Amino acid sequence: MAYKRNIDRLPIIPAGAKEHNVTCHYCIVGCGYKAYTWPLKKQGTTDSNWMGEDLSKQQGAETEAWYAPSMYNVVKQNGADVHLVIKPDVNCQVNSGLGSIRGARMAENRRSDVTGSQKQRLTDPMVWRYGTWQPTSWDDALDLVARVTARVIDKDNENDLYVSMFDHGGSAGGYENTWGTGKLYFESMKVKHCRIHNRPAYMSEVHSSRDMGVDELNYNYADYEVTDTIFLVGTNPMECQTNLFLNHMVKGMQNGAKVVISDPRRTVTVDSCEQVAGAENVLHLPITTGSDVALHNTLFTYIADQGWVDADFIAKSTFQGDVAVAADSAYPASLGSFEAARVACKMSLADGAAATGLTEAQLIQAAEWIAKPKEDGSRRKCVTGYEKGIIWGNDNYRAIGSLLNIGLATGNVGREGGGVCRLGGHQEGYYRPSDAHVGRPAPYIDQLIIAGGGKVHHIWANDHFKTTLNASEFKRVYNRRSNMVKEAMDARAGATREEMVDAIVGAINAGGLFVVDVDIIHSQIGQAAHVILPAVESGEMNLTSMNGERRLRLTEKYMDAPGSAKPDCMIAAGIAQALERVLREEGRTEYADQFKGYDWASEEDSFMDGYNKGNPEVTYERLRAMGNDGVLEPVTGFADGKLVGTNRLYEDGVFKRHGREDGKALFCMGEWRGWQAAGKAQQQANHRFLINNGRANMNWQNWFLDQGNEFVMDRFPVPFIQINPDDMADLGIKAGDMVEVHNDMGATQALAYPEPTAKRNETFMVFGAPNGAQGNIVNPGVNELILPDYKHTWANIRKISDATPASAAVSYKSWEVEL
Amino acid sequence: MKCNRLVDVGRRQFLRGGVLGVAGAAAATVMPAGQAQAQTARAMLDYPSTKLANLADLKVNEPMDIGYPDAESPGILLKLGTAVEGGAGPDGDIVAYTVLCPHKGFYMSYHAADKTLNCPGHFSRFDCEKGGQQVWGHATQNLPQFALRVDDKGDIYAEGADELIYGRLSNVLQG
Ligand code: SF4
Ligand code: FES
């Protein structure tokens, strides 16, 4: 039976309940919500309540006067239990009152002593003692972190300290926390060996866009509503940017926009577009996986040959000449003028069709919908959204560059109804000192760790065990190296701090790794940690982020942190202060001085120390006043009591993201060259199934919490793999059977879900699951600039067992709506 | 008999402490419509027992419109044709659900070919053979299902619901 809460009434929000601005902290869209809190022993009534609405009556569709049980909880606020309702804000431009299956469960996914939700949240620092993790004070835990860390770092020599740190907004990221960690590792120190939460090095996901002069978030969401064509590439917004799709793309289609979708699989997005726009206005290009560069170059060639380009824009805003930047190890393709790119990228319809598996007719139709002037001769507006299908796909640099070529050639950057943008994962919230010392290409951290690199590892909300490639080997090595330290610590149980630090340093000098894990839950990589430091999320602290259209908002703190957990910026400050003290004690005065400047009383101080210094108009008070609509970055001023933002980037046709003084955008001169990352072709040749992978509506961006959420775990007790029913029959697999997916790299498990629209021998597995890591079977080969190609993995599939009772109980019906 | 499972789930939630206890304890005036003057406050909501139909009225895989717990709350009564967990009646195949989508309250329609309820609002869908499990969609709960009892005469009664119905903060409206 499906999971049911058996809640048949909820406390009513009383008039006068406290109201807080909340931006959903799960995905990039950043929907506006309101959090209401009120004392536990008070309640509204059907005739006296926050809405002033008569609640004795059934309310209609889309009412503001209803909330689901998932939007309710009981939490602590200033030490007292309070009721909490977090419901979508009907007045926020982003979502207009829509919630999603993720965001509308924010309240339920808060930690509560009263309702028992999210008991997995960490509440106190823990240190490895007596063979397990023992709770302790911040002072004690930070002292150990500082003393061990101080033994492996020195002025201008910090290469034995490895750092994995998130770079995103929302969640537990945001400007406060990226600054706190950034100041520690990039200003007080110059740590070179670092990586980001979802990839094995510290680098941009969209190098080529930036090198061409174009920031990857350049439009605003309303551009989807006024465009002629929506071009979606390797992205599935109905599931992964839900309310961007529902509240903006749908409006665009209702206003007559056509949709072109490039994706090897038929996603829910394709079906939803057909429902809204009519199948005749939706063109799905089910390309051969990895052939994106061929598709984009063919479209670019055809569009240019037809003359469907914006010659004025090209002349005024793009580089004139031949090559502006020559290809080398830091630039995987040359960059230059439109004409130079036409030569380099030239691809005929016939060659394009052969490489992509599409027909020439499909290619022509796509080009027409994207670029052919309208009947009255006016320019066609086209907005392009792309995401992990090409970011984590084949030949990242050229795939994104060749796509942006089309947008630039047709003048669709910086114009209403245009834009070529990442759709995004988390929100953004990056404010750090320069990372130039890291280098480009950046060090491939996860492979260095496997090779024995690093002595101390500080981890900030990264879980390599779930989100790295070559994960099987990584876990084996990581467990062995961290265990060496655990054993050394166990052997010296009862020793003084000084003796214990000596024992730890002895173990790391013998190849061990000392691990400090900062997170909100006890993660999988956290099982290897020696010190665990509890952090908080948005809402448990004040937190600023921007969404996929650069919309900056402040989420107001509406509840207490679990136990003694702290914002990451305050933890970073604590580490800096402990390091300063230890270094001074050791007489390393000059180095100690580098760790001054962290006397922050709250996250707001971190915000003022970082973001505000670069953006002096922006303060908490002003952001609070801007509410859930916030302001679009960059903020350019403050007038009439309001922050003034930037509706759309590049409206002036001047491109500076690459740092060029001339302000001219560059085109990418990257020809199609097949598989770019090492080992892909060979793995493909040796295994039957493509294990395409990605995210699912229900739990993407919040799976770490949802592993403790019954509604979610009831639907998918094990991560699913969608397989064509004929392939299942071949292998003797029934719906719900547990299968092992195995190849030369390792193995993982999944629940078989029949998917009639899947191509034969092409499966889709959900990525990043706590209990079935797809990364186990991804080979270590990366694109240039260490961009992982998770999407291209081949494996064989075998049945492990019949469906378990939990798996047998769930629905295996099609995800496509039948109206 | 099979309906008892629903009750069990409710009891488990209740005993875990949790929201229901808080809500129940706080809602001192919660009683079925028309009984607001009653003095006894109970921990759990009292649902009306409402006759929906007789077994003889049902055709396999053809949903019948119902209103439960009151006329303002539309739903369907459905004989699936194959026994399902939680199904009522001699064949264990009778189920009843709200048709208000728990996402934003749009009216859903029944798709007989795969026995799902489908929402025109934003395309969520729910499996009528799996207790209203959301197959795919935006709702943060599975579909409220009505507990059924069939008496000796074959009369089918609805007697409760297992999730909050869209558009009301109490499944049984309060005056
Ligand atoms: S679409 Fe994204 S931001 Fe909006 S409610 Fe859902 S998870 Fe939150
Ligand atoms: S109202 Fe049903 S999916 Fe939104």
Coordinates of C-alpha atoms in Angstrom, one line a residue, chain A residues 1-12 40 43 46 50 55-63 65-74 83 88 97-102 104-105 114-115 238-239 242 246 268 272 275-276 697-698 710-711 714-716 753 808-819, chain B residues 6 9-10 12-13 16-20 22-24 26-28 30 42-45 47 72 85-86 100 102-106 109 111 114-116 118-120 122-125 127 129-145 161-171 173-175:
Chain A
M1 CA 0.0 0.0 0.0
A2 CA 1.1 3.5 -0.7
Y3 CA 2.4 5.4 2.2
K4 CA -0.2 7.6 3.9
R5 CA 0.3 10.0 6.7
N6 CA -3.2 9.5 8.1
I7 CA -3.4 13.2 9.0
D8 CA -7.0 14.3 8.5
R9 CA -6.7 17.8 9.9
L10 CA -4.1 20.4 10.6
P11 CA -3.8 23.3 13.0
I12 CA -4.9 26.5 11.5
L40 CA 2.4 25.7 20.2
Q43 CA -4.3 28.1 16.9
T46 CA -12.2 28.5 10.7
W50 CA -4.2 34.3 8.9
L55 CA -12.3 27.9 6.4
S56 CA -15.5 26.0 7.2
K57 CA -15.9 25.8 3.4
Q58 CA -14.2 23.7 0.8
Q59 CA -11.6 25.9 -1.0
G60 CA -11.2 25.9 -4.7
A61 CA -8.2 24.9 -6.9
E62 CA -5.0 27.0 -6.4
T63 CA -6.3 28.4 -3.2
A65 CA -6.0 29.0 2.0
W66 CA -4.8 25.4 2.2
Y67 CA -1.6 23.6 3.0
A68 CA -0.6 20.0 2.9
P69 CA 0.6 17.9 5.8
S70 CA 4.0 18.0 4.2
M71 CA 4.1 21.8 4.7
Y72 CA 3.6 21.5 8.4
N73 CA 5.9 20.7 11.4
V74 CA 6.7 21.6 14.9
H83 CA 4.1 25.4 14.9
P88 CA 4.3 28.6 -1.6
G97 CA 2.1 30.0 -5.6
L98 CA 3.2 26.7 -7.1
G99 CA 5.1 24.3 -5.0
S100 CA 6.9 21.2 -6.2
I101 CA 7.2 17.6 -4.9
R102 CA 10.5 18.7 -3.3
A104 CA 6.5 21.7 -0.7
R105 CA 8.0 19.2 1.7
V114 CA 8.2 16.6 18.6
T115 CA 7.2 14.9 15.3
M238 CA 9.7 19.5 -15.9
E239 CA 11.5 17.3 -13.3
T242 CA 9.9 22.2 -12.1
L246 CA 5.4 25.2 -15.1
V268 CA 8.7 13.7 -19.0
S272 CA 4.6 17.7 -20.9
Q275 CA 0.5 18.2 -23.7
V276 CA 0.8 22.0 -23.5
N697 CA 11.6 14.8 -9.9
M698 CA 10.9 13.5 -6.5
E710 CA 8.8 7.9 4.2
F711 CA 6.8 9.4 1.4
D714 CA 8.0 4.3 -0.1
R715 CA 7.9 5.3 -3.8
F716 CA 11.4 4.2 -4.7
Y753 CA 11.4 -0.1 -14.0
A808 CA 6.7 -5.2 -5.2
A809 CA 4.3 -2.8 -3.6
V810 CA 5.1 0.2 -5.8
S811 CA 3.6 1.3 -9.1
Y812 CA 5.4 0.6 -12.3
K813 CA 3.0 2.4 -14.6
S814 CA 4.1 5.0 -17.2
W815 CA 5.0 8.5 -16.1
E816 CA 3.2 10.0 -19.0
V817 CA -0.1 11.6 -18.2
E818 CA -3.2 10.4 -20.0
L819 CA -5.9 13.1 -20.3
Chain B
L6 CA -5.5 1.5 6.9
V9 CA -1.2 2.6 9.5
G10 CA -3.0 5.4 11.2
R12 CA 1.3 3.6 13.9
Q13 CA 1.5 7.3 12.9
R16 CA 4.9 7.7 16.9
G17 CA 3.8 10.9 18.5
G18 CA 3.9 13.3 15.7
V19 CA 1.6 15.6 14.0
L20 CA -1.6 13.8 14.4
V22 CA -0.6 17.6 18.2
A23 CA -3.3 18.4 15.8
G24 CA -5.9 16.3 17.5
A26 CA -5.3 21.2 19.7
A27 CA -8.5 20.8 17.8
A28 CA -10.9 20.9 20.6
V30 CA -13.4 19.5 15.7
R42 CA -12.1 13.4 20.7
A43 CA -8.6 12.8 19.7
M44 CA -9.5 11.6 16.3
L45 CA -11.8 13.0 13.7
Y47 CA -16.1 10.7 9.9
E72 CA -18.3 19.4 -1.6
E85 CA -4.4 -4.5 -1.3
G86 CA -6.9 -2.4 0.6
L100 CA -9.1 16.6 -6.3
P102 CA -3.4 17.1 -3.9
H103 CA -1.0 19.4 -5.7
K104 CA -3.2 22.4 -6.5
G105 CA -6.7 20.9 -6.4
F106 CA -7.6 20.4 -10.0
S109 CA -10.0 12.2 -14.8
H111 CA -7.9 6.6 -17.5
D114 CA -4.1 1.7 -17.0
K115 CA -6.4 2.5 -14.1
T116 CA -4.9 5.8 -13.1
N118 CA -4.6 12.0 -14.2
C119 CA -4.4 15.7 -13.5
P120 CA -4.9 18.3 -16.2
H122 CA 0.3 19.9 -14.1
F123 CA 0.2 16.3 -15.2
S124 CA 0.5 14.3 -12.0
R125 CA -0.9 10.8 -12.0
D127 CA -2.3 4.6 -9.4
E129 CA -4.4 -0.2 -8.0
K130 CA -1.7 0.9 -5.6
G131 CA -3.6 2.8 -2.9
G132 CA -3.4 6.0 -4.9
Q133 CA 0.3 6.1 -5.1
Q134 CA 1.6 9.0 -7.1
V135 CA 3.1 7.4 -10.2
W136 CA 4.7 10.7 -11.1
G137 CA 3.9 14.3 -10.2
H138 CA 4.1 17.3 -8.0
A139 CA 1.9 16.4 -5.1
T140 CA 3.6 15.8 -1.8
Q141 CA 1.2 13.1 -0.7
N142 CA -0.3 10.1 -2.3
L143 CA -4.0 10.3 -3.1
P144 CA -6.5 10.4 -0.2
Q145 CA -8.3 7.0 -0.3
A161 CA -9.9 9.0 4.6
D162 CA -6.2 8.5 5.0
E163 CA -4.7 11.8 3.8
L164 CA -5.8 15.4 4.0
I165 CA -8.2 16.3 1.1
Y166 CA -7.2 19.3 -1.0
G167 CA -8.9 22.5 -0.1
R168 CA -9.8 21.7 3.5
L169 CA -7.7 21.8 6.7
S170 CA -10.1 19.3 8.2
N171 CA -11.4 16.4 6.2
L173 CA -15.5 20.4 7.5
Q174 CA -15.9 22.3 10.8
G175 CA -18.5 25.0 11.4

